[in-house]
Structures are given as C-alpha cells and as structure tokens.
Amino acid sequence: MRRLLTLGIALALAPPAGAAPPAVQLAAAPQIGVAPLESTLVATGDAVSYRWEIGGVLLGEGATVRHVFPVGHHQVELVATAASGEVTREAVTVSAFHLSLHAPRVADFGRRIQVSGRVLPAVAGEPVTLERDGQAVATARVRSGGRYSIGVRPRAPGSYLVRIGALVSRPVTVGIRPRVAVSLEGSRI
C-alpha cells in the first residue's frame, strides 16, 4: 500500500506526458556599440514567463527588457518557463565599448601629428580608420591593451574621428597654423 501511495504521489507531481521545455528565440538590439549602450532584449516563443539575468542577478522580467550596459562584454541569460514548469535557458552576449580619440587642437601646416586613443575592452589586431570630414585618411591596428596611434600630416582644418568596425569615436576638431614661406626672386634665399 505504501508503494502504491508513493507511486500515486510521484505521478501526480510529475509533469504531464509530452511536456517539453519552451521553444524560444532571443535577440539584443543593438548587440554591439559604444558605452553606455542602451539595448533592447527581446524573447519570442511559447514560454509563459521570461526572466533575464546577468551572472545570476535579475536584470528584468518579461518578453522585452531595456537595459543600459557599461563598458564590457555582458553574457545575458534568458530563463524561459513553459506552462508545465519546464525551463529553457538561452544566452546572448552584449558588448559595450569605450572608444577615445586624442589629437592636438592646433597643428602646424604639413607637419606630422600623432592622434591616439584606446578601445576598451581591448580588441588587439583590429583595424582602426582615421577619418577627416567623412573621408578615410589613415589606418592602424589596435595594439594589446587596446591602444592605437596614427600619424598624419594635416593640410586643412577639419573634424577627425576613428572607426573600429561599427564603433565610432566622438569627433575632435584640429585647426591649422599656417606656414609662411618667403623667398626673394633671384637671390637664392
């Protein structure tokens, strides 16, 4: 009798036959960008509840959650629960970067200047493109530690920025100090 009672309780508490974990899809938009990165996390599927976590800490609940991510790579886990109590776990990585650009405010006409900066988290080996007024003028690669440096000879004032993939820095304006060259015709001076 005791065995029959135990079997009856076990069957009563067991999930219904054919119960399956919920099928879910998730997305983050944007998934990569400059910090602070405001991203929308969206889950779709047949779950009855959605819970978003980072490292076991609750980020939000519901099919759609908005969150502002600081600098870093963030593994966001979705815990989706079906009506039967079955659970599915899925994850997406959201990456928020810091991208800086430093340049002199004024440069001598035609003299080489160094523009430099840093990208965090570091993405060593990635190409960096320096643009002036929307036109690419030079490239370099990110070094270990996320630093980069690019030499350029400005000949006109303009607004500079750098691009690393889809990441864009804030622009920096560089003015030009003119160079005056004087010569006396026929004097060889």
Coordinates of N, CA, C and O in Angstrom, one line a residue:
M1 N 0.8 -1.2 0.0 CA 0.0 0.0 0.0 C 0.9 1.3 0.0 O 0.6 2.2 -0.7
R2 N 1.9 1.2 0.8 CA 2.8 2.3 0.9 C 3.5 2.6 -0.5 O 3.6 3.8 -0.9
R3 N 3.9 1.6 -1.2 CA 4.5 1.7 -2.5 C 3.5 2.3 -3.5 O 3.8 3.1 -4.3
L4 N 2.3 1.9 -3.4 CA 1.2 2.4 -4.3 C 0.9 3.8 -4.1 O 0.8 4.6 -5.0
L5 N 0.9 4.2 -2.8 CA 0.7 5.6 -2.4 C 1.9 6.5 -2.9 O 1.7 7.6 -3.5
T6 N 3.1 6.0 -2.8 CA 4.3 6.8 -3.2 C 4.2 6.9 -4.7 O 4.5 8.0 -5.3
L7 N 3.9 5.9 -5.5 CA 3.8 5.9 -6.9 C 2.7 6.9 -7.3 O 2.9 7.7 -8.3
G8 N 1.6 6.9 -6.6 CA 0.5 7.8 -6.9 C 0.9 9.3 -6.8 O 0.6 10.1 -7.6
I9 N 1.6 9.6 -5.7 CA 2.1 10.9 -5.4 C 3.1 11.4 -6.5 O 3.1 12.5 -7.0
A10 N 4.0 10.4 -6.9 CA 5.0 10.7 -7.9 C 4.4 11.0 -9.2 O 4.8 12.0 -9.9
L11 N 3.4 10.3 -9.6 CA 2.7 10.5 -10.8 C 1.9 11.8 -10.8 O 1.8 12.5 -11.8
A12 N 1.3 12.2 -9.7 CA 0.6 13.4 -9.6 C 1.4 14.6 -9.7 O 1.0 15.7 -10.2
L13 N 2.7 14.5 -9.2 CA 3.6 15.7 -9.2 C 4.4 15.7 -10.5 O 5.1 16.7 -10.8
A14 N 4.5 14.7 -11.3 CA 5.3 14.6 -12.5 C 4.6 15.5 -13.5 O 3.4 15.7 -13.6
P15 N 5.5 16.1 -14.4 CA 4.9 16.9 -15.5 C 4.1 16.1 -16.4 O 4.3 14.9 -16.5
P16 N 3.1 16.6 -17.1 CA 2.3 15.9 -18.0 C 3.1 15.2 -19.1 O 4.1 15.7 -19.5
A17 N 2.6 14.1 -19.5 CA 3.3 13.4 -20.6 C 3.4 14.3 -21.8 O 2.5 15.0 -22.1
G18 N 4.6 14.3 -22.4 CA 4.7 15.1 -23.6 C 5.1 16.5 -23.3 O 5.2 17.3 -24.2
A19 N 5.3 16.8 -22.0 CA 5.7 18.2 -21.6 C 7.1 18.4 -22.1 O 8.0 17.6 -22.0
A20 N 7.3 19.6 -22.7 CA 8.6 19.9 -23.3 C 9.0 21.3 -22.8 O 8.2 22.1 -22.6
P21 N 10.3 21.5 -22.8 CA 10.7 22.9 -22.5 C 10.3 23.8 -23.6 O 10.1 23.4 -24.7
P22 N 10.1 25.1 -23.3 CA 9.6 26.0 -24.3 C 10.6 26.3 -25.3 O 11.8 26.3 -25.1
A23 N 10.1 26.5 -26.6 CA 11.0 26.9 -27.7 C 11.1 28.4 -27.7 O 10.0 29.1 -27.7
V24 N 12.3 29.0 -27.6 CA 12.4 30.4 -27.5 C 13.6 30.9 -28.4 O 14.5 30.1 -28.7
Q25 N 13.4 32.1 -28.9 CA 14.5 32.8 -29.6 C 14.7 34.1 -28.9 O 13.8 34.7 -28.3
L26 N 16.0 34.6 -28.9 CA 16.2 35.9 -28.2 C 17.1 36.7 -29.1 O 17.9 36.2 -30.0
A27 N 17.1 38.0 -28.9 CA 17.9 39.0 -29.6 C 18.2 40.2 -28.8 O 17.4 40.5 -27.9
A28 N 19.3 40.8 -29.1 CA 19.6 42.1 -28.4 C 19.8 43.1 -29.5 O 20.5 42.8 -30.5
A29 N 19.2 44.3 -29.4 CA 19.4 45.3 -30.4 C 19.6 46.7 -29.8 O 18.7 47.1 -29.0
P30 N 20.8 47.3 -29.9 CA 21.9 46.8 -30.6 C 22.7 45.8 -29.7 O 22.6 45.8 -28.5
Q31 N 23.4 44.9 -30.3 CA 24.2 43.9 -29.6 C 25.6 44.4 -29.3 O 26.3 44.0 -28.4
I32 N 26.1 45.3 -30.1 CA 27.5 45.9 -30.0 C 27.3 47.4 -30.2 O 26.6 47.9 -31.1
G33 N 28.1 48.2 -29.4 CA 28.1 49.6 -29.5 C 28.9 50.3 -28.5 O 29.7 49.7 -27.8
V34 N 28.9 51.6 -28.5 CA 29.7 52.4 -27.6 C 28.9 52.6 -26.3 O 27.7 52.9 -26.3
A35 N 29.7 52.4 -25.2 CA 29.1 52.5 -23.8 C 28.8 54.0 -23.5 O 29.6 54.9 -23.9
P36 N 27.9 54.3 -22.7 CA 26.8 53.4 -22.2 C 25.9 53.0 -23.3 O 25.4 53.8 -24.0
L37 N 25.7 51.7 -23.4 CA 25.0 51.1 -24.6 C 23.5 50.7 -24.1 O 23.4 49.8 -23.3
E38 N 22.6 51.5 -24.6 CA 21.2 51.1 -24.3 C 20.7 50.1 -25.3 O 20.7 50.3 -26.5
S39 N 20.3 48.9 -24.8 CA 20.0 47.8 -25.7 C 18.6 47.3 -25.3 O 18.2 47.3 -24.1
T40 N 17.9 46.8 -26.3 CA 16.6 46.1 -26.0 C 16.7 44.6 -26.2 O 17.2 44.2 -27.2
L41 N 16.4 43.9 -25.2 CA 16.4 42.4 -25.2 C 15.0 41.9 -25.5 O 14.1 42.3 -24.8
V42 N 14.9 41.1 -26.5 CA 13.6 40.6 -26.9 C 13.6 39.1 -27.0 O 14.5 38.5 -27.6
A43 N 12.6 38.5 -26.4 CA 12.4 37.0 -26.4 C 11.1 36.7 -27.1 O 10.1 37.4 -26.9
T44 N 11.1 35.7 -28.0 CA 9.8 35.2 -28.6 C 9.8 33.7 -28.5 O 10.8 33.0 -28.4
G45 N 8.6 33.2 -28.4 CA 8.4 31.7 -28.2 C 7.2 31.4 -27.5 O 6.3 32.2 -27.3
D46 N 7.1 30.1 -27.0 CA 5.9 29.7 -26.4 C 6.0 29.6 -24.9 O 5.2 28.8 -24.3
A47 N 6.9 30.3 -24.3 CA 7.0 30.3 -22.8 C 5.9 31.2 -22.2 O 5.4 32.1 -22.9
V48 N 5.6 31.0 -20.9 CA 4.6 31.8 -20.2 C 5.3 32.9 -19.4 O 4.6 33.8 -19.0
S49 N 6.6 32.7 -19.1 CA 7.3 33.7 -18.4 C 8.8 33.8 -18.9 O 9.3 32.8 -19.3
Y50 N 9.3 35.0 -18.8 CA 10.7 35.2 -19.2 C 11.4 36.0 -18.1 O 10.9 37.0 -17.6
R51 N 12.6 35.5 -17.8 CA 13.5 36.2 -16.8 C 14.8 36.4 -17.4 O 15.5 35.5 -17.9
W52 N 15.4 37.6 -17.3 CA 16.7 38.0 -17.8 C 17.6 38.2 -16.7 O 17.4 38.9 -15.7
E53 N 18.8 37.5 -16.8 CA 19.8 37.6 -15.8 C 21.2 37.8 -16.3 O 21.5 37.5 -17.5
I54 N 22.1 38.5 -15.5 CA 23.5 38.6 -15.8 C 24.2 38.0 -14.6 O 24.1 38.6 -13.5
G55 N 24.9 36.9 -14.8 CA 25.6 36.3 -13.6 C 24.7 35.9 -12.5 O 25.1 36.0 -11.3
G56 N 23.5 35.5 -12.8 CA 22.5 35.1 -11.8 C 21.8 36.2 -11.1 O 20.9 36.0 -10.2
V57 N 22.1 37.4 -11.5 CA 21.4 38.6 -10.9 C 20.3 39.0 -11.9 O 20.5 39.2 -13.1
L58 N 19.1 39.3 -11.3 CA 17.9 39.6 -12.1 C 18.2 41.0 -12.8 O 18.5 42.0 -12.2
L59 N 18.0 41.0 -14.1 CA 18.1 42.2 -15.0 C 16.7 42.7 -15.2 O 16.4 43.9 -15.3
G60 N 15.7 41.8 -15.4 CA 14.3 42.2 -15.7 C 13.5 41.0 -16.0 O 14.0 39.9 -16.2
E61 N 12.2 41.2 -16.1 CA 11.2 40.1 -16.4 C 10.3 40.6 -17.5 O 10.0 41.8 -17.7
G62 N 9.9 39.6 -18.4 CA 9.0 39.9 -19.5 C 9.7 39.6 -20.8 O 10.9 39.4 -20.8
A63 N 8.9 39.6 -21.8 CA 9.4 39.3 -23.2 C 10.3 40.3 -23.7 O 11.2 40.0 -24.5
T64 N 10.2 41.6 -23.3 CA 11.0 42.7 -23.7 C 11.6 43.4 -22.5 O 10.8 43.8 -21.6
V65 N 12.9 43.7 -22.5 CA 13.5 44.4 -21.4 C 14.5 45.3 -22.0 O 15.3 45.0 -23.0
R66 N 14.6 46.6 -21.5 CA 15.6 47.6 -22.0 C 16.6 47.7 -20.8 O 16.2 47.7 -19.7
H67 N 17.9 47.8 -21.2 CA 18.9 47.9 -20.2 C 20.1 48.7 -20.8 O 20.4 48.7 -22.0
V68 N 20.8 49.5 -19.9 CA 21.9 50.2 -20.3 C 23.2 49.5 -19.8 O 23.3 49.3 -18.6
F69 N 24.0 49.1 -20.7 CA 25.2 48.3 -20.4 C 26.5 49.2 -20.3 O 26.7 50.0 -21.1
P70 N 27.2 49.0 -19.2 CA 28.5 49.7 -19.1 C 29.6 49.0 -20.0 O 29.3 48.0 -20.6
V71 N 30.8 49.6 -20.0 CA 31.9 49.0 -20.8 C 32.1 47.5 -20.4 O 32.1 47.2 -19.2
G72 N 32.2 46.7 -21.4 CA 32.5 45.3 -21.2 C 31.7 44.4 -22.0 O 30.8 44.8 -22.8
H73 N 32.0 43.1 -21.9 CA 31.2 42.0 -22.6 C 30.3 41.4 -21.6 O 30.7 41.0 -20.5
H74 N 29.0 41.4 -21.8 CA 28.0 41.0 -20.9 C 27.2 39.8 -21.4 O 26.6 39.9 -22.4
Q75 N 27.3 38.7 -20.7 CA 26.6 37.5 -21.0 C 25.2 37.5 -20.4 O 25.1 37.5 -19.2
V76 N 24.2 37.8 -21.2 CA 22.8 37.9 -20.7 C 22.1 36.5 -20.9 O 22.1 36.0 -22.0
E77 N 21.6 36.0 -19.8 CA 20.9 34.7 -19.9 C 19.4 34.9 -19.8 O 18.9 35.7 -18.9
L78 N 18.7 34.2 -20.6 CA 17.2 34.2 -20.6 C 16.8 32.9 -20.0 O 17.2 31.8 -20.5
V79 N 15.9 33.0 -19.0 CA 15.3 31.8 -18.4 C 13.8 31.8 -18.8 O 13.1 32.7 -18.3
A80 N 13.4 30.9 -19.7 CA 12.1 30.9 -20.2 C 11.4 29.7 -19.6 O 11.9 28.6 -19.6
T81 N 10.2 29.9 -19.0 CA 9.4 28.8 -18.4 C 8.1 28.6 -19.1 O 7.4 29.5 -19.4
A82 N 7.8 27.3 -19.4 CA 6.6 26.8 -20.0 C 5.5 26.7 -19.0 O 5.8 26.7 -17.8
A83 N 4.3 26.6 -19.4 CA 3.1 26.4 -18.5 C 3.3 25.1 -17.7 O 2.8 25.0 -16.5
S84 N 4.0 24.1 -18.2 CA 4.2 22.8 -17.5 C 5.3 23.0 -16.4 O 5.5 22.0 -15.6
G85 N 6.0 24.1 -16.4 CA 7.1 24.3 -15.5 C 8.5 24.0 -16.0 O 9.5 24.2 -15.4
E86 N 8.5 23.4 -17.3 CA 9.8 23.1 -17.9 C 10.5 24.4 -18.2 O 9.9 25.5 -18.5
V87 N 11.8 24.4 -18.2 CA 12.6 25.6 -18.4 C 13.6 25.5 -19.5 O 14.2 24.4 -19.7
T88 N 13.8 26.5 -20.3 CA 14.8 26.6 -21.3 C 15.7 27.8 -21.0 O 15.2 28.9 -20.6
R89 N 17.0 27.6 -21.1 CA 18.0 28.7 -20.9 C 18.7 29.0 -22.2 O 19.2 28.1 -22.8
E90 N 18.7 30.2 -22.6 CA 19.5 30.7 -23.8 C 20.3 31.9 -23.4 O 19.9 32.6 -22.4
A91 N 21.3 32.2 -24.1 CA 22.2 33.4 -23.8 C 22.6 34.2 -25.0 O 22.6 33.6 -26.1
V92 N 22.8 35.4 -24.8 CA 23.4 36.3 -25.8 C 24.4 37.2 -25.2 O 24.3 37.6 -24.0
T93 N 25.4 37.6 -25.9 CA 26.5 38.5 -25.4 C 26.3 39.9 -26.0 O 26.1 40.0 -27.2
V94 N 26.2 40.8 -25.1 CA 26.1 42.3 -25.4 C 27.5 42.9 -25.1 O 27.9 42.8 -24.0
S95 N 28.0 43.6 -26.1 CA 29.4 44.2 -25.9 C 29.3 45.7 -26.0 O 28.8 46.2 -27.0
A96 N 29.7 46.4 -24.9 CA 29.7 47.9 -24.9 C 31.1 48.3 -24.8 O 31.9 47.9 -23.9
F97 N 31.5 49.2 -25.7 CA 32.9 49.6 -25.8 C 33.1 51.1 -25.4 O 32.2 51.9 -25.6
H98 N 34.3 51.4 -25.0 CA 34.7 52.8 -24.8 C 35.7 53.1 -25.9 O 36.7 52.3 -26.0
L99 N 35.6 54.1 -26.7 CA 36.5 54.4 -27.8 C 36.9 55.9 -27.7 O 36.0 56.7 -27.8
S100 N 38.1 56.1 -27.4 CA 38.6 57.5 -27.2 C 39.5 57.9 -28.4 O 40.1 57.1 -29.1
L101 N 39.6 59.2 -28.6 CA 40.5 59.8 -29.6 C 41.1 61.1 -29.1 O 40.3 61.9 -28.5
H102 N 42.4 61.2 -29.1 CA 43.1 62.4 -28.7 C 43.9 62.9 -29.8 O 44.6 62.2 -30.5
A103 N 43.9 64.2 -30.0 CA 44.6 64.9 -31.1 C 44.9 66.4 -30.6 O 44.2 66.9 -29.8
P104 N 46.0 67.0 -31.1 CA 46.2 68.4 -30.8 C 45.1 69.2 -31.3 O 44.5 68.9 -32.4
R105 N 44.8 70.3 -30.6 CA 43.8 71.3 -31.1 C 44.2 72.1 -32.3 O 43.4 72.4 -33.1
V106 N 45.5 72.3 -32.3 CA 46.1 73.1 -33.5 C 47.4 72.4 -33.9 O 48.2 71.9 -33.1
A107 N 47.5 72.3 -35.2 CA 48.7 71.7 -35.8 C 49.4 72.6 -36.8 O 48.7 73.4 -37.4
D108 N 50.7 72.5 -37.0 CA 51.4 73.3 -38.0 C 51.1 72.7 -39.4 O 51.1 71.4 -39.5
F109 N 50.8 73.5 -40.4 CA 50.5 73.1 -41.7 C 51.6 72.1 -42.2 O 52.8 72.4 -42.2
G110 N 51.2 70.9 -42.6 CA 52.1 69.9 -43.2 C 53.0 69.2 -42.3 O 53.7 68.3 -42.7
R111 N 53.0 69.5 -41.0 CA 53.8 68.8 -40.0 C 53.0 67.6 -39.5 O 51.8 67.7 -39.2
R112 N 53.8 66.6 -39.3 CA 53.2 65.3 -38.8 C 52.7 65.5 -37.3 O 53.4 66.0 -36.5
I113 N 51.5 65.0 -37.1 CA 50.9 64.9 -35.7 C 50.6 63.5 -35.5 O 50.4 62.7 -36.4
Q114 N 50.5 63.1 -34.2 CA 50.0 61.8 -33.8 C 48.6 62.0 -33.2 O 48.4 62.8 -32.3
V115 N 47.7 61.2 -33.6 CA 46.4 61.1 -33.0 C 46.4 59.7 -32.4 O 47.0 58.7 -32.9
S116 N 45.9 59.6 -31.2 CA 45.9 58.3 -30.5 C 44.6 58.1 -29.7 O 43.8 59.0 -29.5
G117 N 44.5 56.9 -29.1 CA 43.3 56.7 -28.3 C 43.4 55.2 -27.8 O 44.4 54.5 -27.9
R118 N 42.2 54.8 -27.3 CA 42.1 53.5 -26.7 C 40.7 53.0 -26.9 O 39.7 53.7 -26.9
V119 N 40.6 51.6 -27.1 CA 39.3 51.0 -27.1 C 39.3 49.9 -26.0 O 40.2 49.2 -25.8
L120 N 38.2 50.0 -25.2 CA 38.0 49.0 -24.1 C 36.7 48.4 -24.2 O 35.7 49.2 -24.5
P121 N 36.5 47.1 -24.0 CA 37.5 46.1 -23.9 C 38.4 46.1 -25.1 O 38.0 46.4 -26.2
A122 N 39.7 45.7 -24.9 CA 40.7 45.7 -26.0 C 40.3 44.7 -27.0 O 39.8 43.6 -26.7
V123 N 40.6 45.1 -28.3 CA 40.4 44.2 -29.4 C 41.6 44.3 -30.3 O 41.6 44.8 -31.4
A124 N 42.7 43.7 -29.7 CA 44.0 43.8 -30.3 C 44.0 43.2 -31.8 O 43.3 42.2 -32.0
G125 N 44.6 43.9 -32.7 CA 44.7 43.5 -34.1 C 43.6 44.0 -35.0 O 43.8 44.0 -36.2
E126 N 42.6 44.6 -34.4 CA 41.5 45.2 -35.2 C 42.0 46.4 -35.9 O 42.7 47.2 -35.3
P127 N 41.6 46.6 -37.2 CA 41.9 47.9 -37.9 C 41.2 49.1 -37.3 O 40.0 49.0 -37.0
V128 N 41.9 50.2 -37.3 CA 41.4 51.5 -36.9 C 41.5 52.4 -38.1 O 42.6 52.5 -38.7
T129 N 40.4 53.1 -38.5 CA 40.5 54.0 -39.6 C 40.2 55.4 -39.1 O 39.3 55.7 -38.4
L130 N 41.2 56.3 -39.4 CA 41.1 57.7 -39.1 C 40.4 58.4 -40.2 O 40.8 58.3 -41.4
E131 N 39.3 59.2 -39.9 CA 38.6 60.0 -41.0 C 38.7 61.5 -40.6 O 38.6 61.9 -39.5
R132 N 38.8 62.2 -41.7 CA 38.7 63.7 -41.6 C 37.5 64.1 -42.5 O 37.5 63.9 -43.7
D133 N 36.6 64.8 -41.9 CA 35.4 65.2 -42.6 C 34.7 64.2 -43.4 O 34.4 64.4 -44.6
G134 N 34.7 62.9 -42.9 CA 34.0 61.8 -43.6 C 34.8 61.0 -44.6 O 34.4 60.1 -45.2
Q135 N 36.1 61.4 -44.7 CA 37.0 60.7 -45.7 C 38.1 60.0 -44.9 O 38.7 60.6 -44.0
A136 N 38.3 58.8 -45.3 CA 39.4 58.0 -44.6 C 40.8 58.6 -45.0 O 41.0 58.9 -46.2
V137 N 41.6 58.9 -44.0 CA 42.9 59.5 -44.3 C 44.1 58.6 -43.8 O 45.2 58.7 -44.3
A138 N 43.9 57.6 -42.9 CA 44.9 56.8 -42.4 C 44.4 55.6 -41.7 O 43.2 55.7 -41.2
T139 N 45.1 54.5 -41.6 CA 44.7 53.3 -40.8 C 45.8 52.9 -39.9 O 47.0 53.2 -40.1
A140 N 45.5 52.1 -38.9 CA 46.4 51.5 -38.0 C 45.8 50.2 -37.4 O 44.6 49.9 -37.8
R141 N 46.4 49.6 -36.5 CA 45.8 48.4 -35.8 C 45.9 48.6 -34.3 O 46.8 49.3 -33.8
V142 N 44.9 48.1 -33.6 CA 44.8 48.2 -32.2 C 45.9 47.3 -31.6 O 46.0 46.1 -32.0
R143 N 46.7 47.8 -30.7 CA 47.7 47.1 -30.0 C 47.1 46.4 -28.8 O 46.0 46.7 -28.4
S144 N 47.9 45.6 -28.1 CA 47.5 44.9 -26.9 C 47.2 46.0 -25.9 O 47.9 47.1 -25.9
G145 N 46.3 45.9 -25.0 CA 45.9 46.9 -24.1 C 44.9 47.9 -24.7 O 44.4 48.8 -24.0
G146 N 44.6 47.7 -26.0 CA 43.5 48.5 -26.6 C 44.0 49.8 -27.2 O 43.2 50.6 -27.6
R147 N 45.3 50.1 -27.1 CA 45.8 51.4 -27.6 C 46.1 51.4 -29.1 O 46.4 50.4 -29.7
Y148 N 46.0 52.6 -29.7 CA 46.3 52.8 -31.1 C 46.9 54.2 -31.3 O 46.7 55.1 -30.4
S149 N 47.7 54.3 -32.3 CA 48.3 55.6 -32.6 C 48.4 55.7 -34.1 O 48.8 54.8 -34.8
I150 N 48.1 56.9 -34.7 CA 48.1 57.1 -36.1 C 48.8 58.4 -36.4 O 48.4 59.5 -35.8
G151 N 49.8 58.4 -37.3 CA 50.4 59.7 -37.7 C 49.8 60.2 -39.0 O 49.4 59.5 -39.9
V152 N 49.6 61.5 -39.0 CA 49.0 62.2 -40.2 C 49.6 63.6 -40.3 O 50.0 64.2 -39.4
R153 N 49.6 64.1 -41.6 CA 50.1 65.4 -41.9 C 48.9 66.3 -42.3 O 48.5 66.3 -43.5
P154 N 48.3 67.0 -41.4 CA 47.1 67.8 -41.8 C 47.4 69.0 -42.6 O 48.4 69.7 -42.4
R155 N 46.7 69.2 -43.7 CA 46.9 70.4 -44.5 C 45.7 71.4 -44.5 O 45.8 72.4 -45.1
A156 N 44.7 71.0 -43.9 CA 43.5 71.8 -43.7 C 42.8 71.5 -42.4 O 42.9 70.4 -41.9
P157 N 42.2 72.5 -41.8 CA 41.5 72.2 -40.6 C 40.3 71.3 -40.8 O 39.8 71.2 -41.9
G158 N 40.0 70.5 -39.8 CA 38.8 69.6 -40.0 C 38.5 68.9 -38.7 O 39.1 69.0 -37.7
S159 N 37.5 68.1 -38.9 CA 37.0 67.3 -37.8 C 37.4 65.8 -38.0 O 37.2 65.2 -39.0
Y160 N 38.1 65.3 -37.0 CA 38.6 63.9 -37.1 C 37.8 63.0 -36.2 O 37.4 63.4 -35.1
L161 N 37.7 61.7 -36.6 CA 37.1 60.6 -35.8 C 37.8 59.3 -36.2 O 38.4 59.2 -37.3
V162 N 37.6 58.3 -35.4 CA 38.1 57.0 -35.7 C 37.0 56.0 -35.7 O 36.0 56.2 -35.0
R163 N 37.1 55.0 -36.6 CA 36.2 53.9 -36.7 C 36.9 52.6 -36.4 O 38.0 52.3 -37.0
I164 N 36.3 51.7 -35.6 CA 36.7 50.3 -35.5 C 35.5 49.5 -35.7 O 34.6 49.4 -34.8
G165 N 35.4 48.9 -36.9 CA 34.1 48.2 -37.2 C 33.0 49.2 -37.2 O 33.0 50.2 -37.8
A166 N 31.9 48.8 -36.4 CA 30.7 49.7 -36.3 C 30.9 50.8 -35.3 O 30.0 51.6 -35.1
L167 N 32.0 50.7 -34.5 CA 32.2 51.7 -33.4 C 32.8 53.0 -34.0 O 33.6 53.0 -34.9
V168 N 32.2 54.1 -33.5 CA 32.7 55.5 -34.0 C 33.0 56.3 -32.8 O 32.2 56.4 -31.8
S169 N 34.2 57.0 -32.8 CA 34.5 57.9 -31.7 C 33.8 59.2 -31.8 O 33.2 59.5 -32.8
R170 N 33.9 60.0 -30.7 CA 33.5 61.4 -30.8 C 34.4 62.1 -31.7 O 35.6 61.9 -31.7
P171 N 34.0 63.1 -32.4 CA 34.9 63.9 -33.3 C 35.8 64.8 -32.5 O 35.4 65.3 -31.4
V172 N 37.0 65.1 -33.0 CA 37.9 66.0 -32.5 C 38.3 67.0 -33.6 O 38.6 66.6 -34.7
T173 N 38.2 68.3 -33.3 CA 38.5 69.3 -34.3 C 39.9 69.7 -34.2 O 40.4 70.0 -33.1
V174 N 40.7 69.7 -35.3 CA 42.1 70.1 -35.4 C 42.2 71.4 -36.3 O 41.8 71.3 -37.5
G175 N 42.7 72.5 -35.7 CA 42.9 73.7 -36.5 C 44.3 73.6 -37.1 O 45.1 72.9 -36.7
I176 N 44.5 74.5 -38.1 CA 45.8 74.5 -38.8 C 46.5 75.9 -38.6 O 45.9 76.9 -38.8
R177 N 47.7 75.9 -38.1 CA 48.5 77.1 -38.0 C 49.3 77.2 -39.4 O 50.0 76.3 -39.7
P178 N 49.0 78.3 -40.1 CA 49.6 78.4 -41.4 C 51.2 78.5 -41.4 O 51.7 79.0 -40.4
R179 N 51.8 78.1 -42.4 CA 53.3 78.2 -42.5 C 53.5 79.2 -43.6 O 53.0 79.2 -44.7
V180 N 54.3 80.2 -43.3 CA 54.6 81.3 -44.2 C 56.0 81.0 -44.8 O 57.0 80.8 -44.0
A181 N 56.1 80.9 -46.1 CA 57.4 80.7 -46.7 C 57.7 82.0 -47.5 O 56.9 82.4 -48.3
V182 N 58.9 82.5 -47.3 CA 59.3 83.8 -48.0 C 60.5 83.5 -48.8 O 61.5 82.8 -48.4
S183 N 60.5 84.0 -50.0 CA 61.7 83.8 -50.9 C 61.8 85.1 -51.7 O 60.9 85.7 -52.0
L184 N 63.0 85.5 -52.0 CA 63.3 86.6 -52.8 C 63.8 86.1 -54.2 O 64.8 85.4 -54.3
E185 N 63.0 86.5 -55.2 CA 63.3 86.0 -56.5 C 64.7 86.5 -57.0 O 65.1 87.6 -56.9
G186 N 65.5 85.5 -57.5 CA 66.8 85.8 -58.0 C 67.9 85.8 -56.9 O 69.0 85.9 -57.2
S187 N 67.5 85.8 -55.6 CA 68.5 85.9 -54.6 C 69.0 84.5 -54.0 O 69.8 84.5 -53.2
R188 N 68.3 83.5 -54.5 CA 68.6 82.2 -54.0 C 68.4 82.0 -52.5 O 69.1 81.3 -51.8
I189 N 67.5 82.8 -51.9 CA 67.2 82.7 -50.5 C 65.9 82.0 -50.3 O 65.0 82.3 -51.0

